[in-house]
Coordinates of N, CA and C in Angstrom, one line a residue:
M1 N 0.8 -1.2 0.0 CA 0.0 0.0 0.0 C 0.9 1.2 0.0
Q2 N 0.5 2.2 -0.7 CA 1.2 3.5 -0.7 C 0.3 4.7 -0.7
V3 N 0.9 5.8 -0.3 CA 0.1 7.0 -0.3 C 0.6 8.0 -1.4
G4 N -0.3 8.4 -2.2 CA 0.2 9.3 -3.3 C -0.2 10.7 -3.0
L5 N 0.7 11.6 -3.2 CA 0.4 13.1 -3.0 C 0.7 13.8 -4.3
V6 N -0.2 14.5 -4.9 CA 0.0 15.4 -6.0 C 0.5 16.7 -5.4
N7 N 1.8 16.9 -5.5 CA 2.4 18.0 -4.8 C 2.5 19.3 -5.8
V8 N 1.3 19.8 -6.1 CA 1.2 21.0 -7.0 C 1.9 22.2 -6.3
D9 N 2.8 22.8 -7.1 CA 3.5 24.0 -6.6 C 4.1 23.8 -5.2
G10 N 4.5 22.6 -4.9 CA 5.2 22.4 -3.7 C 4.3 22.4 -2.4
F11 N 3.0 22.3 -2.6 CA 2.1 22.4 -1.5 C 2.4 21.5 -0.3
Y12 N 2.9 20.2 -0.6 CA 3.2 19.3 0.4 C 4.7 19.3 0.8
D13 N 5.5 20.2 0.3 CA 6.9 20.2 0.6 C 7.2 20.2 2.1
S14 N 6.5 21.0 2.9 CA 6.7 21.1 4.3 C 6.3 19.8 5.0
L15 N 5.3 19.2 4.6 CA 4.9 17.9 5.2 C 6.0 16.8 4.9
L16 N 6.5 16.8 3.6 CA 7.5 15.8 3.2 C 8.8 16.1 4.0
T17 N 9.2 17.4 4.2 CA 10.4 17.7 4.9 C 10.2 17.3 6.4
F18 N 9.0 17.5 7.0 CA 8.8 17.0 8.3 C 8.9 15.5 8.4
I19 N 8.4 14.8 7.5 CA 8.5 13.3 7.5 C 10.0 12.9 7.4
D20 N 10.7 13.5 6.5 CA 12.1 13.2 6.3 C 12.9 13.5 7.5
K21 N 12.6 14.6 8.2 CA 13.2 14.9 9.5 C 12.9 13.8 10.6
A22 N 11.7 13.3 10.6 CA 11.3 12.3 11.5 C 12.1 11.0 11.2
V23 N 12.4 10.7 9.9 CA 13.2 9.6 9.6 C 14.6 9.8 10.1
D24 N 15.2 11.0 9.8 CA 16.5 11.3 10.2 C 16.7 11.2 11.7
E25 N 15.7 11.5 12.5 CA 15.7 11.5 14.0 C 15.3 10.1 14.5
G26 N 14.9 9.2 13.6 CA 14.6 7.8 14.1 C 13.2 7.6 14.5
F27 N 12.3 8.5 14.3 CA 10.9 8.4 14.7 C 10.1 7.6 13.7
V28 N 10.6 7.6 12.5 CA 9.9 6.9 11.4 C 11.0 6.1 10.6
S29 N 10.7 4.9 10.3 CA 11.7 4.0 9.6 C 11.7 4.5 8.1
S30 N 12.9 4.3 7.5 CA 13.0 4.6 6.1 C 12.1 3.8 5.2
T31 N 11.8 2.6 5.7 CA 10.8 1.7 4.9 C 9.4 2.4 5.0
A32 N 9.0 2.9 6.1 CA 7.7 3.5 6.2 C 7.7 4.8 5.4
R33 N 8.8 5.5 5.3 CA 8.8 6.7 4.5 C 8.6 6.4 3.0
R34 N 9.0 5.3 2.6 CA 8.9 5.0 1.2 C 7.5 4.7 0.7
I35 N 6.5 4.6 1.7 CA 5.2 4.4 1.2 C 4.5 5.7 0.7
I36 N 5.2 6.8 1.0 CA 4.7 8.1 0.6 C 5.3 8.5 -0.7
V37 N 4.5 8.6 -1.7 CA 5.1 8.9 -3.1 C 4.5 10.2 -3.5
S38 N 5.3 11.1 -4.0 CA 4.8 12.4 -4.4 C 5.4 12.8 -5.8
A39 N 4.6 13.6 -6.5 CA 5.0 14.1 -7.8 C 4.2 15.4 -8.0
P40 N 4.7 16.3 -8.9 CA 4.0 17.6 -9.1 C 2.8 17.5 -10.0
T41 N 2.6 16.4 -10.7 CA 1.4 16.3 -11.6 C 0.8 14.9 -11.4
A42 N -0.5 14.8 -11.7 CA -1.2 13.5 -11.6 C -0.6 12.5 -12.5
P43 N -0.3 12.8 -13.8 CA 0.3 11.7 -14.6 C 1.6 11.2 -14.1
Q44 N 2.5 12.1 -13.6 CA 3.7 11.7 -13.0 C 3.5 10.8 -11.7
L45 N 2.6 11.2 -10.9 CA 2.3 10.4 -9.7 C 1.8 9.0 -10.1
L46 N 0.9 9.0 -11.1 CA 0.4 7.7 -11.5 C 1.5 6.8 -12.0
Q47 N 2.5 7.4 -12.7 CA 3.6 6.6 -13.2 C 4.4 6.1 -12.0
L48 N 4.7 6.9 -11.0 CA 5.4 6.5 -9.8 C 4.7 5.4 -9.1
L49 N 3.4 5.5 -8.9 CA 2.6 4.5 -8.2 C 2.6 3.2 -9.0
E50 N 2.6 3.2 -10.3 CA 2.6 2.0 -11.1 C 4.0 1.3 -10.9
E51 N 5.1 2.1 -10.7 CA 6.4 1.5 -10.6 C 6.8 1.2 -9.2
Y52 N 5.9 1.5 -8.2 CA 6.2 1.3 -6.8 C 6.4 -0.2 -6.5
V53 N 7.4 -0.5 -5.8 CA 7.7 -1.9 -5.3 C 7.8 -1.8 -3.8
P54 N 6.9 -2.4 -3.1 CA 6.9 -2.3 -1.6 C 8.2 -3.0 -1.0
K55 N 8.7 -2.5 0.0 CA 9.8 -3.1 0.7 C 9.4 -3.1 2.2
H56 N 9.5 -4.3 2.8 CA 9.1 -4.4 4.2 C 10.3 -4.7 5.1
D57 N 10.3 -4.1 6.3 CA 11.3 -4.4 7.3 C 11.2 -5.9 7.7
D58 N 12.3 -6.6 7.9 CA 12.2 -8.0 8.3 C 11.5 -8.1 9.6
F59 N 11.8 -7.2 10.5 CA 11.2 -7.3 11.8 C 9.6 -7.3 11.8
V60 N 9.1 -6.4 11.0 CA 7.7 -6.2 10.9 C 7.0 -7.4 10.3
S61 N 7.7 -8.0 9.2 CA 7.1 -9.1 8.5 C 7.0 -10.3 9.4
K62 N 7.9 -10.4 10.4 CA 7.9 -11.6 11.3 C 7.0 -11.5 12.5
M63 N 6.5 -10.3 12.7 CA 5.6 -10.1 13.9 C 4.3 -10.8 13.7
V64 N 3.8 -11.4 14.8 CA 2.5 -12.0 14.8 C 1.7 -11.4 16.0
W65 N 0.4 -11.3 15.8 CA -0.4 -10.7 16.9 C -0.3 -11.5 18.2
D66 N -0.2 -12.8 18.1 CA -0.1 -13.7 19.3 C 1.1 -13.3 20.1
D67 N 2.2 -13.0 19.4 CA 3.5 -12.7 20.2 C 3.3 -11.3 20.9
I68 N 2.6 -10.4 20.2 CA 2.4 -9.1 20.8 C 1.5 -9.2 22.0
T69 N 0.4 -10.0 21.8 CA -0.5 -10.1 22.9 C 0.2 -10.8 24.1
D70 N 1.0 -11.8 23.8 CA 1.7 -12.5 24.9 C 2.6 -11.6 25.6
A71 N 3.3 -10.8 24.9 CA 4.3 -9.8 25.5 C 3.5 -8.8 26.4
A72 N 2.4 -8.3 25.9 CA 1.6 -7.4 26.7 C 1.1 -8.0 28.0
T73 N 0.6 -9.3 27.9 CA 0.1 -10.0 29.0 C 1.2 -10.3 30.0
S74 N 2.4 -10.7 29.6 CA 3.4 -11.0 30.5 C 4.0 -9.8 31.2
E75 N 3.8 -8.6 30.7 CA 4.2 -7.4 31.4 C 3.3 -7.0 32.5
G76 N 2.1 -7.6 32.5 CA 1.1 -7.3 33.5 C 0.2 -6.1 33.1
D77 N -1.0 -6.3 33.4 CA -2.0 -5.2 33.1 C -2.6 -4.8 34.4
S78 N -2.4 -3.5 34.8 CA -2.9 -3.0 36.0 C -4.4 -2.6 36.0
C79 N -5.1 -2.8 34.9 CA -6.5 -2.4 34.8 C -7.4 -3.4 35.4

């Protein structure tokens, strides 16, 4: 899955800069950053979306909800 932004006249430049800074600071993975695709025109964006190849972090692809639930349960729930 990807997110496409038609960045007409640089409208989304500030948002993209913010996200890039979040990647640089370690708050967002570079893999997550790659899901956001932008181009200045709709035809260019469609071309980029057609060429998009998803890349997943190995860690995320190996996670299972049972493991997450077990970890949360073992930490104790004070509710």
